[in-house]
Amino acid sequence: MPTSGDALRVAVYAFDGITMFHLSVPQLVFDEVRRQGLGDWTTVLFSDRAGSVRTAEGYPIGEVRGPSAAEKADVVVIPSWFEDGRAAGPALRRLLTKAHDRGATIAGLCLGAVAVADAGLLSRRTAVTHWQAVDMLAARHRDVAVDASVLYIDHGDVLTSAGTASAIDACLHLVRGRLGAAAANRVARSLVVAPHREGGQAQYIERPLPAQSANDPIALVLDWALRHLAEPLPVERLAGVAHLSRRTFIRAFQASTGVTPAVWVRRQRLDEARRLLESTDLPIDQVAAACGFGSTVTMRQSFAAAFDTSPSEYRRRFDARTENSRAAARTGLSLEVL
């Protein structure tokens, strides 16, 4: 059975020809959890046999462990795959299915989704991979619905991501699911990457991160909207802040963020709600009002749709406050008094 979110064992598959970037992403994100003191997360590299592998850049990596290193892992990551798209060997397929059967999460990042599909773990499911391999994966596994448009897809037990930087988003998503939004944001800030991109965001957009400049109306609107989440934010109001017509604004907004204004606003409200639920003792109705949901019913419905849980249950799981801060909230004392 998997360990708790605070303690996690991650096994990352390495092979001859893997790029250093793809191999480093899960180690970078998951090891940062430990470096930040957020949880006892450990990562280990394993391959088809113990020894060393040579990266695509020509660097040898020694001390890579054998398949047994993945036997007790809570998360098994295939961070990429061979460029020729070869089929996963029987030993790796057995390793993945065995890990999955005992409750481990399986993550196929970028081309790694190919190996996960070869193991039969994506049958009759949706999946994503690098856009250049979408047709190959769809042709090879006709029982897999390949979505070329998104960043990552999480089924709870199996996760796949699109290419390159999307692997960072998927790994941060795993951190968020285990430790909460505050922990994921802290890891993201330390790594100087965007703290949260939903899996449903477009895989490729004109500008993945809007330029933060005084001449960028969309960037100005994003900043303004974050400071006014408690207020109604219809498209017309946002377009007015940008000094653009409704049609021009929607087109520019989607080109810049990859989603519609309504979807973006809903995601920001959910993120702020999670932050408040994790870090404050505000009643649910006050959290809903502060985030602009209008009613607790609307927030509960949004939470259920996005996270398959309720705000109350989320707070119980991810309450990030210390015992002192909870006691202060109950008694009305400040932390300085305590």
Short mmCIF file of C-alpha atoms in Angstrom, two decimals:
data_model
loop_
_atom_site.label_atom_id
_atom_site.label_comp_id
_atom_site.label_asym_id
_atom_site.label_seq_id
_atom_site.Cartn_x
_atom_site.Cartn_y
_atom_site.Cartn_z
CA MET A 1 0.00 0.00 0.00
CA PRO A 2 1.24 3.54 -0.71
CA THR A 3 2.66 5.56 2.11
CA SER A 4 1.11 8.80 3.34
CA GLY A 5 1.61 12.06 1.48
CA ASP A 6 4.32 13.19 3.92
CA ALA A 7 6.51 10.17 3.10
CA LEU A 8 6.79 9.07 -0.50
CA ARG A 9 9.10 6.77 -2.43
CA VAL A 10 9.55 7.65 -6.12
CA ALA A 11 11.30 5.41 -8.65
CA VAL A 12 12.33 7.03 -11.96
CA TYR A 13 13.17 4.89 -15.00
CA ALA A 14 16.44 5.69 -16.76
CA PHE A 15 17.65 4.28 -20.06
CA ASP A 16 20.44 4.78 -22.60
CA GLY A 17 19.62 7.79 -24.77
CA ILE A 18 17.33 9.65 -22.36
CA THR A 19 17.81 13.40 -22.28
CA MET A 20 19.14 14.93 -19.10
CA PHE A 21 16.18 17.31 -18.95
CA HIS A 22 13.55 14.59 -18.95
CA LEU A 23 15.49 12.54 -16.41
CA SER A 24 15.99 15.52 -14.11
CA VAL A 25 12.41 16.87 -14.00
CA PRO A 26 10.84 14.40 -11.53
CA GLN A 27 13.97 14.45 -9.36
CA LEU A 28 14.03 18.25 -9.37
CA VAL A 29 10.39 18.64 -8.34
CA PHE A 30 10.06 15.74 -5.92
CA ASP A 31 13.42 16.27 -4.23
CA GLU A 32 12.47 19.91 -3.68
CA VAL A 33 9.68 18.65 -1.42
CA ARG A 34 12.34 17.19 0.87
CA ARG A 35 14.66 20.19 0.55
CA GLN A 36 11.83 22.50 1.57
CA GLY A 37 11.00 20.31 4.57
CA LEU A 38 7.52 19.58 3.24
CA GLY A 39 7.74 15.81 3.35
CA ASP A 40 10.08 12.84 3.45
CA TRP A 41 10.09 12.26 -0.31
CA THR A 42 12.91 10.22 -1.82
CA THR A 43 13.71 9.46 -5.45
CA VAL A 44 15.82 6.71 -6.95
CA LEU A 45 16.88 5.99 -10.52
CA PHE A 46 16.37 2.46 -11.82
CA SER A 47 16.83 0.75 -15.15
CA ASP A 48 16.48 -2.69 -16.71
CA ARG A 49 19.68 -3.67 -14.90
CA ALA A 50 21.89 -2.08 -12.28
CA GLY A 51 24.89 -0.12 -13.50
CA SER A 52 25.05 3.03 -15.59
CA VAL A 53 23.24 4.69 -18.48
CA ARG A 54 24.45 7.19 -21.05
CA THR A 55 22.27 10.22 -21.74
CA ALA A 56 21.46 11.62 -25.16
CA GLU A 57 23.99 14.35 -24.45
CA GLY A 58 26.73 11.76 -23.98
CA TYR A 59 27.09 11.90 -20.20
CA PRO A 60 27.35 8.65 -18.23
CA ILE A 61 25.22 8.33 -15.10
CA GLY A 62 26.46 5.71 -12.70
CA GLU A 63 24.95 4.02 -9.66
CA VAL A 64 21.62 3.41 -11.41
CA ARG A 65 19.81 0.65 -9.58
CA GLY A 66 18.08 -2.39 -11.03
CA PRO A 67 14.34 -3.11 -11.35
CA SER A 68 14.07 -4.15 -7.71
CA ALA A 69 14.41 -0.47 -6.73
CA ALA A 70 10.86 0.08 -7.98
CA GLU A 71 9.30 -2.79 -6.06
CA LYS A 72 8.28 -0.69 -3.05
CA ALA A 73 7.89 2.67 -4.79
CA ASP A 74 4.70 4.66 -4.24
CA VAL A 75 5.16 6.42 -7.58
CA VAL A 76 6.87 4.92 -10.65
CA VAL A 77 7.81 7.48 -13.29
CA ILE A 78 8.66 6.81 -16.92
CA PRO A 79 10.04 10.30 -17.69
CA SER A 80 10.46 9.83 -21.44
CA TRP A 81 10.97 7.08 -24.01
CA PHE A 82 13.23 6.02 -26.84
CA GLU A 83 13.07 8.26 -29.89
CA ASP A 84 12.41 5.30 -32.19
CA GLY A 85 9.20 4.56 -30.25
CA ARG A 86 10.12 0.92 -29.69
CA ALA A 87 7.72 -1.23 -27.74
CA ALA A 88 8.34 -1.56 -24.01
CA GLY A 89 9.98 -4.85 -23.14
CA PRO A 90 8.12 -7.56 -21.23
CA ALA A 91 10.15 -6.99 -18.05
CA LEU A 92 9.25 -3.28 -17.85
CA ARG A 93 5.62 -3.99 -18.72
CA ARG A 94 5.43 -6.53 -15.90
CA LEU A 95 7.11 -4.10 -13.51
CA LEU A 96 4.58 -1.36 -14.30
CA THR A 97 1.52 -3.60 -14.05
CA LYS A 98 2.76 -5.15 -10.82
CA ALA A 99 3.42 -1.71 -9.30
CA HIS A 100 0.00 -0.53 -10.42
CA ASP A 101 -1.72 -3.62 -9.01
CA ARG A 102 -0.22 -3.02 -5.56
CA GLY A 103 -1.45 0.59 -5.55
CA ALA A 104 1.47 2.64 -6.86
CA THR A 105 0.81 5.67 -9.04
CA ILE A 106 2.23 5.29 -12.55
CA ALA A 107 3.33 8.45 -14.38
CA GLY A 108 4.26 8.50 -18.05
CA LEU A 109 5.75 11.91 -18.78
CA CYS A 110 6.12 13.11 -22.37
CA LEU A 111 6.98 10.05 -24.51
CA GLY A 112 6.89 7.94 -21.36
CA ALA A 113 3.17 7.59 -22.00
CA VAL A 114 4.11 5.13 -24.76
CA ALA A 115 5.57 2.64 -22.29
CA VAL A 116 2.63 3.06 -19.93
CA ALA A 117 0.22 2.35 -22.80
CA ASP A 118 2.29 -0.69 -23.83
CA ALA A 119 1.80 -2.03 -20.30
CA GLY A 120 -1.97 -1.89 -20.83
CA LEU A 121 -2.57 0.72 -18.14
CA LEU A 122 -4.26 3.20 -20.49
CA SER A 123 -6.72 0.83 -22.12
CA ARG A 124 -10.14 2.48 -22.58
CA ARG A 125 -8.77 5.68 -21.03
CA THR A 126 -7.70 9.09 -22.22
CA ALA A 127 -4.01 9.94 -22.40
CA VAL A 128 -1.66 12.61 -23.64
CA THR A 129 1.90 12.59 -24.91
CA HIS A 130 4.19 14.88 -26.85
CA TRP A 131 2.27 16.23 -29.82
CA GLN A 132 4.76 14.71 -32.27
CA ALA A 133 4.00 11.20 -30.97
CA VAL A 134 0.22 11.53 -30.78
CA ASP A 135 -0.48 9.79 -34.09
CA MET A 136 1.95 6.98 -33.33
CA LEU A 137 0.44 6.32 -29.91
CA ALA A 138 -3.12 6.45 -31.23
CA ALA A 139 -2.30 4.05 -34.09
CA ARG A 140 -0.50 1.59 -31.81
CA HIS A 141 -3.14 1.58 -29.10
CA ARG A 142 -6.55 2.07 -30.65
CA ASP A 143 -8.20 1.47 -27.28
CA VAL A 144 -6.55 4.63 -25.92
CA ALA A 145 -8.22 8.01 -26.53
CA VAL A 146 -5.23 10.29 -27.15
CA ASP A 147 -5.92 13.96 -26.47
CA ALA A 148 -3.35 16.11 -28.25
CA SER A 149 -4.53 19.39 -26.77
CA VAL A 150 -3.89 19.22 -23.03
CA LEU A 151 -0.91 19.44 -20.64
CA TYR A 152 -1.58 16.35 -18.55
CA ILE A 153 -4.33 13.87 -17.67
CA ASP A 154 -4.64 12.34 -14.21
CA HIS A 155 -6.80 9.26 -13.61
CA GLY A 156 -5.70 9.04 -10.00
CA ASP A 157 -3.72 5.84 -10.46
CA VAL A 158 -2.17 6.69 -13.83
CA LEU A 159 -1.00 10.06 -15.09
CA THR A 160 0.34 11.12 -18.48
CA SER A 161 1.71 14.45 -19.63
CA ALA A 162 2.54 16.27 -22.83
CA GLY A 163 6.05 17.20 -23.87
CA THR A 164 8.97 18.82 -22.09
CA ALA A 165 7.86 21.54 -19.65
CA SER A 166 4.45 19.89 -19.21
CA ALA A 167 6.25 17.23 -17.18
CA ILE A 168 6.99 19.91 -14.58
CA ASP A 169 3.29 20.79 -14.45
CA ALA A 170 2.37 17.13 -14.00
CA CYS A 171 4.90 16.63 -11.20
CA LEU A 172 3.69 19.77 -9.41
CA HIS A 173 0.15 18.41 -9.82
CA LEU A 174 1.23 15.26 -7.98
CA VAL A 175 2.74 17.38 -5.20
CA ARG A 176 -0.48 19.36 -4.97
CA GLY A 177 -2.58 16.21 -4.78
CA ARG A 178 -0.48 14.73 -1.97
CA LEU A 179 0.47 17.81 0.05
CA GLY A 180 -1.90 20.61 -0.98
CA ALA A 181 -1.75 23.82 -2.98
CA ALA A 182 0.44 25.71 -0.50
CA ALA A 183 3.17 23.06 -0.67
CA ALA A 184 3.03 22.89 -4.47
CA ASN A 185 3.22 26.67 -4.72
CA ARG A 186 6.21 26.71 -2.38
CA VAL A 187 8.01 24.13 -4.51
CA ALA A 188 7.15 26.07 -7.67
CA ARG A 189 8.41 29.34 -6.23
CA SER A 190 11.68 27.70 -5.21
CA LEU A 191 12.10 26.33 -8.74
CA VAL A 192 10.99 29.67 -10.26
CA VAL A 193 8.28 28.10 -12.40
CA ALA A 194 4.58 28.81 -12.83
CA PRO A 195 2.85 27.56 -9.67
CA HIS A 196 -0.20 26.02 -11.29
CA ARG A 197 -1.25 25.14 -14.80
CA GLU A 198 -4.32 22.93 -14.98
CA GLY A 199 -4.03 19.74 -16.98
CA GLY A 200 -6.75 20.92 -19.33
CA GLN A 201 -4.75 23.94 -20.46
CA ALA A 202 -3.73 23.92 -24.10
CA GLN A 203 -0.53 21.97 -24.86
CA TYR A 204 0.74 24.69 -27.15
CA ILE A 205 -0.38 28.31 -27.20
CA GLU A 206 1.04 31.47 -28.68
CA ARG A 207 2.53 32.67 -25.41
CA PRO A 208 2.42 30.13 -22.54
CA LEU A 209 3.15 32.84 -19.95
CA PRO A 210 1.96 36.37 -20.74
CA ALA A 211 4.65 39.01 -20.69
CA GLN A 212 4.31 41.12 -17.56
CA SER A 213 4.67 44.54 -19.07
CA ALA A 214 2.75 47.77 -18.90
CA ASN A 215 2.04 47.42 -22.63
CA ASP A 216 0.39 44.02 -22.36
CA PRO A 217 -3.36 44.48 -21.73
CA ILE A 218 -3.90 40.79 -20.97
CA ALA A 219 -1.14 40.71 -18.35
CA LEU A 220 -2.68 43.79 -16.76
CA VAL A 221 -6.11 42.17 -16.71
CA LEU A 222 -4.74 39.00 -15.08
CA ASP A 223 -3.12 41.03 -12.33
CA TRP A 224 -6.24 43.16 -11.85
CA ALA A 225 -8.58 40.16 -11.78
CA LEU A 226 -6.53 38.42 -9.08
CA ARG A 227 -7.04 41.47 -6.87
CA HIS A 228 -10.81 41.48 -7.52
CA LEU A 229 -11.75 37.80 -7.30
CA ALA A 230 -14.48 38.52 -4.75
CA GLU A 231 -16.32 40.65 -7.30
CA PRO A 232 -18.33 39.63 -10.39
CA LEU A 233 -15.91 39.22 -13.30
CA PRO A 234 -17.92 38.82 -16.49
CA VAL A 235 -16.11 38.97 -19.83
CA GLU A 236 -17.46 42.45 -20.49
CA ARG A 237 -15.87 43.83 -17.33
CA LEU A 238 -12.52 42.20 -18.04
CA ALA A 239 -12.59 43.48 -21.61
CA GLY A 240 -13.29 46.95 -20.26
CA VAL A 241 -10.23 46.80 -18.02
CA ALA A 242 -8.16 45.83 -21.07
CA HIS A 243 -9.79 48.59 -23.14
CA LEU A 244 -10.62 46.04 -25.82
CA SER A 245 -13.82 45.00 -27.51
CA ARG A 246 -15.38 41.79 -26.19
CA ARG A 247 -14.48 39.77 -29.29
CA THR A 248 -10.92 41.10 -29.50
CA PHE A 249 -10.39 40.52 -25.79
CA ILE A 250 -11.56 36.90 -25.86
CA ARG A 251 -9.34 36.14 -28.85
CA ALA A 252 -6.29 37.81 -27.25
CA PHE A 253 -6.97 36.19 -23.87
CA GLN A 254 -7.13 32.67 -25.31
CA ALA A 255 -4.01 33.26 -27.39
CA SER A 256 -2.18 34.39 -24.26
CA THR A 257 -3.41 31.86 -21.67
CA GLY A 258 -4.75 28.94 -23.67
CA VAL A 259 -8.19 29.07 -21.99
CA THR A 260 -11.29 31.23 -22.03
CA PRO A 261 -11.68 34.09 -19.52
CA ALA A 262 -14.44 32.20 -17.68
CA VAL A 263 -12.30 29.08 -17.26
CA TRP A 264 -9.31 31.12 -16.09
CA VAL A 265 -11.37 33.02 -13.52
CA ARG A 266 -12.91 29.81 -12.18
CA ARG A 267 -9.46 28.25 -11.77
CA GLN A 268 -8.12 31.29 -9.93
CA ARG A 269 -11.11 31.26 -7.59
CA LEU A 270 -10.58 27.58 -6.88
CA ASP A 271 -6.89 28.18 -6.20
CA GLU A 272 -7.65 31.02 -3.82
CA ALA A 273 -10.32 28.92 -2.10
CA ARG A 274 -7.81 26.12 -1.58
CA ARG A 275 -5.30 28.58 -0.15
CA LEU A 276 -7.84 29.97 2.31
CA LEU A 277 -9.05 26.51 3.30
CA GLU A 278 -5.47 25.41 3.96
CA SER A 279 -4.26 28.48 5.81
CA THR A 280 -7.23 30.12 7.55
CA ASP A 281 -10.12 29.25 9.86
CA LEU A 282 -12.69 31.18 7.80
CA PRO A 283 -16.10 29.51 7.59
CA ILE A 284 -16.91 27.96 4.21
CA ASP A 285 -19.45 30.65 3.35
CA GLN A 286 -16.87 33.39 3.95
CA VAL A 287 -14.33 31.55 1.80
CA ALA A 288 -16.92 31.30 -0.96
CA ALA A 289 -17.67 35.03 -0.74
CA ALA A 290 -13.99 36.02 -0.62
CA CYS A 291 -13.32 34.02 -3.77
CA GLY A 292 -16.31 35.30 -5.71
CA PHE A 293 -18.35 32.10 -5.90
CA GLY A 294 -21.51 33.88 -4.80
CA SER A 295 -22.72 31.00 -2.64
CA THR A 296 -21.43 27.98 -0.79
CA VAL A 297 -23.46 25.76 -3.09
CA THR A 298 -21.63 27.09 -6.14
CA MET A 299 -18.25 26.59 -4.48
CA ARG A 300 -19.11 23.05 -3.40
CA GLN A 301 -20.23 22.20 -6.92
CA SER A 302 -17.04 23.68 -8.40
CA PHE A 303 -14.90 21.80 -5.88
CA ALA A 304 -16.64 18.52 -6.59
CA ALA A 305 -16.21 18.96 -10.34
CA ALA A 306 -12.55 20.02 -10.14
CA PHE A 307 -11.18 17.98 -7.23
CA ASP A 308 -13.75 15.25 -6.57
CA THR A 309 -14.05 16.36 -2.95
CA SER A 310 -15.84 18.94 -0.82
CA PRO A 311 -14.33 22.12 0.66
CA SER A 312 -14.73 20.72 4.17
CA GLU A 313 -12.98 17.48 3.33
CA TYR A 314 -10.23 19.39 1.51
CA ARG A 315 -9.62 21.49 4.64
CA ARG A 316 -9.41 18.39 6.81
CA ARG A 317 -6.86 16.84 4.47
CA PHE A 318 -4.66 19.86 3.77
CA ASP A 319 -4.92 22.06 6.87
CA ALA A 320 -1.46 23.67 6.73
CA ARG A 321 -1.77 25.67 9.96
CA THR A 322 0.25 24.79 13.00
CA GLU A 323 -1.47 23.70 16.21
CA ASN A 324 -0.63 27.11 17.69
CA SER A 325 -2.32 28.96 14.84
CA ARG A 326 -5.41 26.75 15.13
CA ALA A 327 -5.55 27.38 18.85
CA ALA A 328 -5.20 31.11 18.22
CA ALA A 329 -8.08 31.03 15.76
CA ARG A 330 -10.26 29.21 18.27
CA THR A 331 -9.48 31.59 21.16
CA GLY A 332 -9.19 34.81 19.20
CA LEU A 333 -5.55 35.28 20.34
CA SER A 334 -2.76 36.36 18.06
CA LEU A 335 0.32 34.24 17.42
CA GLU A 336 2.39 36.95 19.10
CA VAL A 337 0.37 36.46 22.31
CA LEU A 338 0.83 32.71 22.10
#
